[in-house]
XYZ file of C-alpha atoms in Angstrom:
412
model
C 16.454 -20.688 10.724
C 13.961 -18.170 12.023
C 15.731 -15.343 13.816
C 15.262 -15.160 17.568
C 13.383 -12.331 19.192
C 15.850 -9.611 20.094
C 16.964 -9.020 23.655
C 15.552 -5.526 23.386
C 12.116 -6.858 22.472
C 12.270 -9.123 25.499
C 12.886 -6.119 27.723
C 9.831 -4.431 26.279
C 7.896 -7.677 26.638
C 8.785 -8.028 30.317
C 6.609 -5.082 31.279
C 3.764 -6.445 29.172
C 4.180 -9.869 30.764
C 3.722 -8.343 34.215
C 0.365 -6.988 33.103
C -0.577 -10.351 31.612
C 0.065 -12.111 34.915
C -1.978 -9.530 36.803
C -4.824 -9.705 34.331
C -4.918 -13.502 34.448
C -5.717 -13.155 38.149
C -8.109 -10.244 37.722
C -9.724 -11.349 34.443
C -13.187 -12.222 35.848
C -13.637 -8.790 37.414
C -12.242 -7.064 34.330
C -14.679 -8.925 32.096
C -17.496 -7.888 34.381
C -16.374 -4.270 34.084
C -16.275 -4.615 30.321
C -19.879 -5.829 30.290
C -20.877 -2.839 32.421
C -19.378 -0.442 29.891
C -16.402 0.642 32.028
C -13.888 -0.303 29.364
C -13.431 3.341 28.370
C -11.140 3.666 31.382
C -8.022 2.588 29.526
C -5.560 0.642 31.714
C -1.818 1.211 31.787
C 0.159 0.093 28.746
C 3.039 -1.052 30.895
C 5.338 1.585 29.370
C 7.445 3.967 31.373
C 6.339 7.489 32.228
C 8.808 8.710 29.602
C 6.951 7.040 26.736
C 6.993 9.254 23.643
C 3.963 11.263 22.618
C 1.769 10.253 19.697
C 3.190 13.106 17.630
C 6.766 12.126 18.444
C 6.045 8.513 17.532
C 4.524 9.381 14.189
C 7.304 11.720 13.129
C 10.340 9.628 14.081
C 12.026 6.532 12.635
C 10.732 3.404 14.445
C 13.126 0.895 12.943
C 13.640 -1.398 15.945
C 11.097 -3.500 17.846
C 11.415 -1.522 21.060
C 10.951 1.831 19.319
C 7.912 0.669 17.374
C 6.265 -1.238 20.219
C 6.480 1.650 22.674
C 4.557 3.704 20.105
C 1.649 1.240 19.842
C -0.249 2.850 22.681
C -3.695 2.033 23.994
C -4.936 5.652 24.233
C -4.176 6.261 20.563
C -5.744 2.957 19.524
C -8.837 3.748 21.557
C -9.067 7.237 20.083
C -9.288 5.859 16.529
C -11.767 3.189 17.605
C -13.909 5.919 19.149
C -13.897 7.783 15.843
C -15.258 4.726 14.058
C -18.034 4.544 16.657
C -18.856 8.220 16.032
C -18.904 7.607 12.276
C -21.356 4.756 12.752
C -23.595 6.773 15.070
C -23.634 9.672 12.614
C -24.854 7.457 9.753
C -27.941 5.522 10.871
C -29.690 3.229 8.449
C -33.421 2.939 7.798
C -33.780 1.028 11.060
C -32.384 4.008 12.963
C -29.205 2.259 14.085
C -25.731 3.370 13.145
C -23.731 1.134 10.859
C -20.675 0.958 8.637
C -21.920 -1.838 6.393
C -20.851 -2.261 2.788
C -22.816 0.076 0.522
C -23.714 2.572 3.251
C -22.690 6.146 3.970
C -21.129 4.941 7.213
C -18.742 2.675 5.345
C -17.760 5.410 2.882
C -17.189 7.808 5.789
C -14.912 5.195 7.373
C -12.924 5.003 4.135
C -12.638 8.792 4.003
C -11.469 8.968 7.634
C -8.637 6.496 7.079
C -7.704 7.972 3.693
C -7.279 11.448 5.181
C -4.975 10.224 7.942
C -2.880 8.153 5.563
C -2.461 11.013 3.078
C -1.434 13.339 5.896
C 1.145 10.757 6.999
C 2.731 10.760 3.535
C 1.344 7.584 2.003
C 0.225 7.301 -1.609
C -3.485 6.569 -1.271
C -5.709 4.917 -3.872
C -9.394 4.118 -3.473
C -10.290 1.099 -5.595
C -13.971 1.087 -6.562
C -15.951 -1.944 -7.673
C -19.591 -3.053 -7.786
C -21.427 -5.684 -5.762
C -24.776 -6.965 -6.997
C -27.190 -8.277 -4.385
C -28.176 -11.081 -6.734
C -24.515 -12.084 -6.916
C -24.293 -12.544 -3.155
C -26.807 -15.360 -2.773
C -24.816 -18.544 -2.449
C -21.444 -16.806 -2.317
C -19.065 -19.299 -0.729
C -17.780 -17.235 2.162
C -16.113 -20.052 4.019
C -18.148 -21.313 6.941
C -16.542 -21.269 10.351
C -17.707 -22.971 13.550
C -18.716 -19.708 15.179
C -20.466 -17.658 12.511
C -23.425 -18.016 10.159
C -22.364 -16.767 6.744
C -25.697 -17.626 5.133
C -27.450 -15.420 7.695
C -25.075 -12.570 6.934
C -25.545 -12.823 3.176
C -29.312 -13.155 3.402
C -29.512 -10.107 5.647
C -27.569 -8.019 3.126
C -29.689 -9.213 0.204
C -32.911 -8.510 2.137
C -31.759 -4.937 2.780
C -30.942 -4.323 -0.899
C -33.139 -6.539 -3.086
C -31.920 -6.448 -6.675
C -29.576 -3.539 -6.021
C -26.032 -2.977 -7.147
C -23.877 -1.056 -4.685
C -20.494 0.583 -5.021
C -17.846 -0.759 -2.688
C -14.345 0.444 -1.917
C -10.904 -0.881 -1.057
C -8.548 1.698 0.412
C -4.894 1.131 -0.559
C -2.028 3.110 0.999
C 1.508 2.592 -0.287
C 4.672 3.451 1.634
C 7.360 5.406 -0.258
C 10.059 3.184 1.276
C 11.378 -0.261 0.426
C 11.754 -2.488 -2.604
C 8.472 -2.558 -4.529
C 9.494 -5.912 -6.011
C 9.138 -7.364 -2.513
C 5.935 -5.907 -1.119
C 4.370 -6.910 2.192
C 0.607 -6.296 2.344
C -0.819 -5.432 5.759
C -4.604 -5.610 5.651
C -7.897 -5.709 7.517
C -11.512 -5.403 6.504
C -13.127 -2.062 7.216
C -16.772 -3.002 6.725
C -19.147 -4.055 9.479
C -22.333 -6.097 9.554
C -25.368 -5.711 11.817
C -24.312 -2.346 13.227
C -21.230 -0.369 14.200
C -18.834 -3.297 13.918
C -16.427 -2.025 16.531
C -14.891 -5.408 17.346
C -15.487 -6.847 13.877
C -13.619 -5.166 12.444
C -12.953 -1.588 13.481
C -10.499 -3.171 15.927
C -8.392 -4.825 13.222
C -8.716 -1.756 10.985
C -7.452 0.421 13.825
C -4.572 -1.956 14.523
C -3.168 -1.605 11.005
C -3.920 2.142 10.966
C -1.864 2.614 14.133
C 0.986 0.527 12.721
C 0.946 2.525 9.478
C 0.972 5.908 11.225
C 3.893 4.852 13.419
C 5.809 3.412 10.441
C 5.215 6.438 8.200
C 8.788 7.798 8.536
C 10.549 4.438 8.816
C 12.598 3.122 5.872
C 12.262 -0.635 5.360
C 13.943 -3.246 3.195
C 10.629 -4.313 1.607
C 7.744 -2.099 0.509
C 4.740 -1.904 2.846
C 1.236 -1.672 1.410
C -1.716 -1.211 3.760
C -5.191 -2.181 2.544
C -8.592 -1.722 4.166
C -10.994 -4.055 2.342
C -14.720 -3.693 1.829
C -17.294 -6.441 1.389
C -15.599 -8.949 3.694
C -18.664 -9.699 5.782
C -20.780 -10.674 2.805
C -18.299 -12.843 0.952
C -14.691 -11.550 0.925
C -15.687 -9.384 -2.038
C -13.070 -6.673 -1.541
C -10.072 -8.973 -1.220
C -11.356 -11.258 -3.969
C -11.686 -8.296 -6.332
C -8.249 -6.968 -5.415
C -6.395 -10.262 -5.736
C -8.084 -11.458 -8.923
C -7.481 -8.113 -10.648
C -3.737 -8.139 -10.029
C -1.691 -8.728 -13.154
C 0.759 -11.610 -13.122
C 3.627 -9.148 -12.670
C 1.866 -7.355 -9.792
C 1.096 -10.643 -8.097
C 4.727 -11.749 -8.171
C 5.801 -8.541 -6.426
C 3.764 -9.355 -3.302
C 5.998 -11.365 -0.997
C 3.633 -11.753 1.949
C 0.237 -10.783 3.356
C -0.671 -10.125 7.020
C -4.342 -10.018 8.081
C -5.814 -8.523 11.276
C -9.424 -9.612 11.748
C -10.719 -8.881 15.294
C -8.000 -7.782 17.741
C -9.750 -6.706 20.957
C -11.994 -9.544 22.176
C -12.860 -9.300 25.904
C -13.011 -13.075 26.585
C -10.065 -13.635 24.255
C -7.906 -16.343 22.744
C -4.683 -15.494 20.900
C -4.937 -17.292 17.584
C -2.729 -17.134 14.521
C -4.431 -17.359 11.127
C -2.198 -20.089 9.734
C -3.377 -21.049 6.217
C -2.239 -24.639 6.831
C -5.489 -25.216 8.743
C -7.872 -23.500 6.314
C -10.947 -25.467 5.325
C -10.034 -24.995 1.664
C -6.279 -25.542 2.029
C -6.328 -28.049 -0.844
C -7.295 -25.191 -3.168
C -4.101 -23.241 -2.401
C -1.005 -23.446 -4.608
C 1.612 -25.707 -3.025
C 3.934 -22.867 -1.987
C 1.435 -21.151 0.345
C 1.602 -23.318 3.467
C 5.407 -23.738 3.694
C 6.156 -20.119 2.783
C 3.643 -18.833 5.350
C 5.577 -20.343 8.260
C 7.883 -17.337 8.581
C 4.980 -14.986 9.357
C 3.389 -17.436 11.774
C 6.741 -17.728 13.538
C 7.124 -13.977 13.980
C 3.771 -13.848 15.794
C 4.770 -16.837 17.937
C 8.146 -15.287 18.737
C 6.496 -12.147 20.065
C 4.037 -13.977 22.284
C 6.677 -16.406 23.540
C 8.931 -13.493 24.492
C 6.296 -12.134 26.879
C 5.062 -15.448 28.218
C 1.705 -15.501 26.430
C 0.441 -18.635 24.711
C -0.606 -18.393 21.066
C -1.993 -21.156 18.880
C -2.832 -21.700 15.239
C -6.499 -21.172 14.504
C -8.336 -24.467 14.075
C -9.958 -23.062 10.928
C -6.807 -21.380 9.633
C -7.599 -18.286 7.608
C -11.026 -19.485 6.492
C -13.543 -16.674 6.204
C -11.047 -13.812 6.313
C -9.345 -11.775 3.601
C -5.964 -13.506 3.736
C -7.732 -16.540 2.278
C -8.065 -14.618 -0.991
C -4.291 -14.174 -1.051
C -3.803 -17.880 -0.379
C -5.872 -18.734 -3.437
C -3.481 -16.854 -5.742
C -0.314 -18.269 -4.187
C 0.697 -15.463 -1.798
C 1.883 -16.704 1.624
C 0.198 -15.125 4.613
C -0.432 -15.067 8.319
C -2.545 -13.019 10.699
C -4.098 -12.676 14.104
C -7.589 -13.028 15.543
C -8.766 -12.917 19.144
C -12.106 -14.691 18.499
C -15.775 -13.731 18.387
C -19.269 -15.174 18.875
C -19.512 -18.412 20.926
C -18.302 -20.668 22.420
C -15.062 -20.658 24.396
C -14.263 -24.148 25.688
C -12.644 -25.456 28.838
C -9.279 -26.040 27.149
C -9.188 -22.387 26.073
C -10.125 -21.171 29.548
C -7.285 -23.277 30.931
C -4.842 -21.457 28.635
C -6.102 -17.863 28.514
C -8.446 -17.595 31.487
C -11.872 -16.006 31.218
C -15.222 -17.800 30.996
C -16.885 -20.615 29.127
C -19.260 -19.413 26.425
C -19.322 -16.100 24.575
C -16.043 -14.558 23.501
C -17.778 -11.177 23.374
C -21.183 -9.671 24.050
C -22.698 -10.965 27.283
C -19.888 -12.439 29.403
C -20.415 -14.909 30.931
C -23.133 -16.136 28.606
C -23.717 -18.379 25.624
C -26.248 -16.521 23.478
C -23.852 -16.104 20.531
C -22.329 -12.709 21.237
C -22.894 -9.420 19.397
C -20.884 -9.638 16.217
C -22.764 -11.968 13.886
C -26.375 -11.760 15.033
C -28.856 -9.248 13.560
C -31.068 -6.788 15.476
C -28.829 -6.683 18.556
C -26.781 -3.572 17.658
C -24.316 -4.290 20.432
C -20.969 -4.555 18.633
C -20.078 -1.132 19.955
C -17.102 0.396 21.721
C -17.895 -1.472 24.938
C -17.505 -4.783 23.088
C -13.712 -4.300 23.002
C -11.062 -4.819 25.677
C -8.299 -2.139 25.711
C -5.647 -4.460 27.131
C -6.242 -7.203 24.554
C -6.391 -4.494 21.880
C -2.962 -3.185 22.845
C -1.396 -6.619 23.143
C -2.691 -7.934 19.794
C -1.718 -4.664 18.105
C 1.827 -4.867 19.475
C 2.103 -8.431 18.196
C 0.873 -7.273 14.789
C 3.340 -4.380 14.746
C 6.222 -6.690 15.609
C 5.315 -9.145 12.835
C 4.913 -6.269 10.371
C 8.335 -4.797 11.169
C 10.038 -8.192 10.918
C 8.432 -9.003 7.569
C 9.135 -5.489 6.305
C 12.855 -6.198 6.732
C 12.936 -9.926 6.025
C 15.023 -11.000 3.045
C 12.674 -13.133 0.982
C 14.209 -15.786 -1.231
C 13.493 -15.708 -4.939
C 10.975 -18.532 -4.746
C 8.817 -19.464 -7.704
C 5.087 -18.953 -7.377
């Protein structure tokens, strides 16, 4: 029986719910402001005036939902997202536009930025290096989804680096706390494509960074391992390399995986990356779908507690890094707030907003910013601070619950 959301979480959620109701009414004007670049004016988090400072949050034990959630603060999230934008701008490619793509100086600088913060917080940091050959990318089966063109992405990368082999990096940060025989992986992809990649996926990368920094002094029952993957946009290369290079013993120690891939979409949905709906679900070992339910339920519990609807993604975890964990028998869940086009009437009825693009030009139906080349518009203004805070709180809640969940000794 899945444990109920605590009364204390509900009290925290009540203030968030008040904002949700207000934003459902004001959403059209807020989306218009987002399009005009006014998103940098971060709205209230719904916390009291006595909310702890960032320093206090990162140096205290956040071992209950209310303590952790009050420390997932929009200003801090936005500050890290701004740093990723600065990193991109400081590392333009041959076309003159900033980027953090796999194989670029911008991506390596992103790795270095996160690694420094995680070392300072007391984590054991490892940078896993591997090679990607451009010739290897053609035809890579990055799972197709209804709202993105994977062939376009791969062909773009190959065209930029004909015949080249590039070094890529996974950043792994291990907590000193918890039972290493029951490790929960919390991950996001750090690479971008077609520019700065602020929504896809500096947002998800920032979400897990903020969780990690606020959990740095918190003992947990299970070990927490945070991973920022490279090569996701061109074929899940980072997560595929990581998962397929685990020994049998290492694999058995991973109890669960949580993926955050896009967490700040302006014209958002709240979707859970349930592997049961993946396009390649028949390729997963039989334990994956039933054992993933606990993580899905923790996300649902959080959203239910604050009166926000969440649904399982219609394409499951297809096209994101948790799919690599599914393939080796590790149960998983995750969150995504959507990208590209097109939001339908049923979604508008649930979450408000507009038909058409989830991000980019809103309202509009030109495909958004994230997965189209030569637009260079997946920048800071392509993220919504409120959605960012809400999705990050949900992710923090699920992480804390899984970090202390007693996993049964189930055979994989």
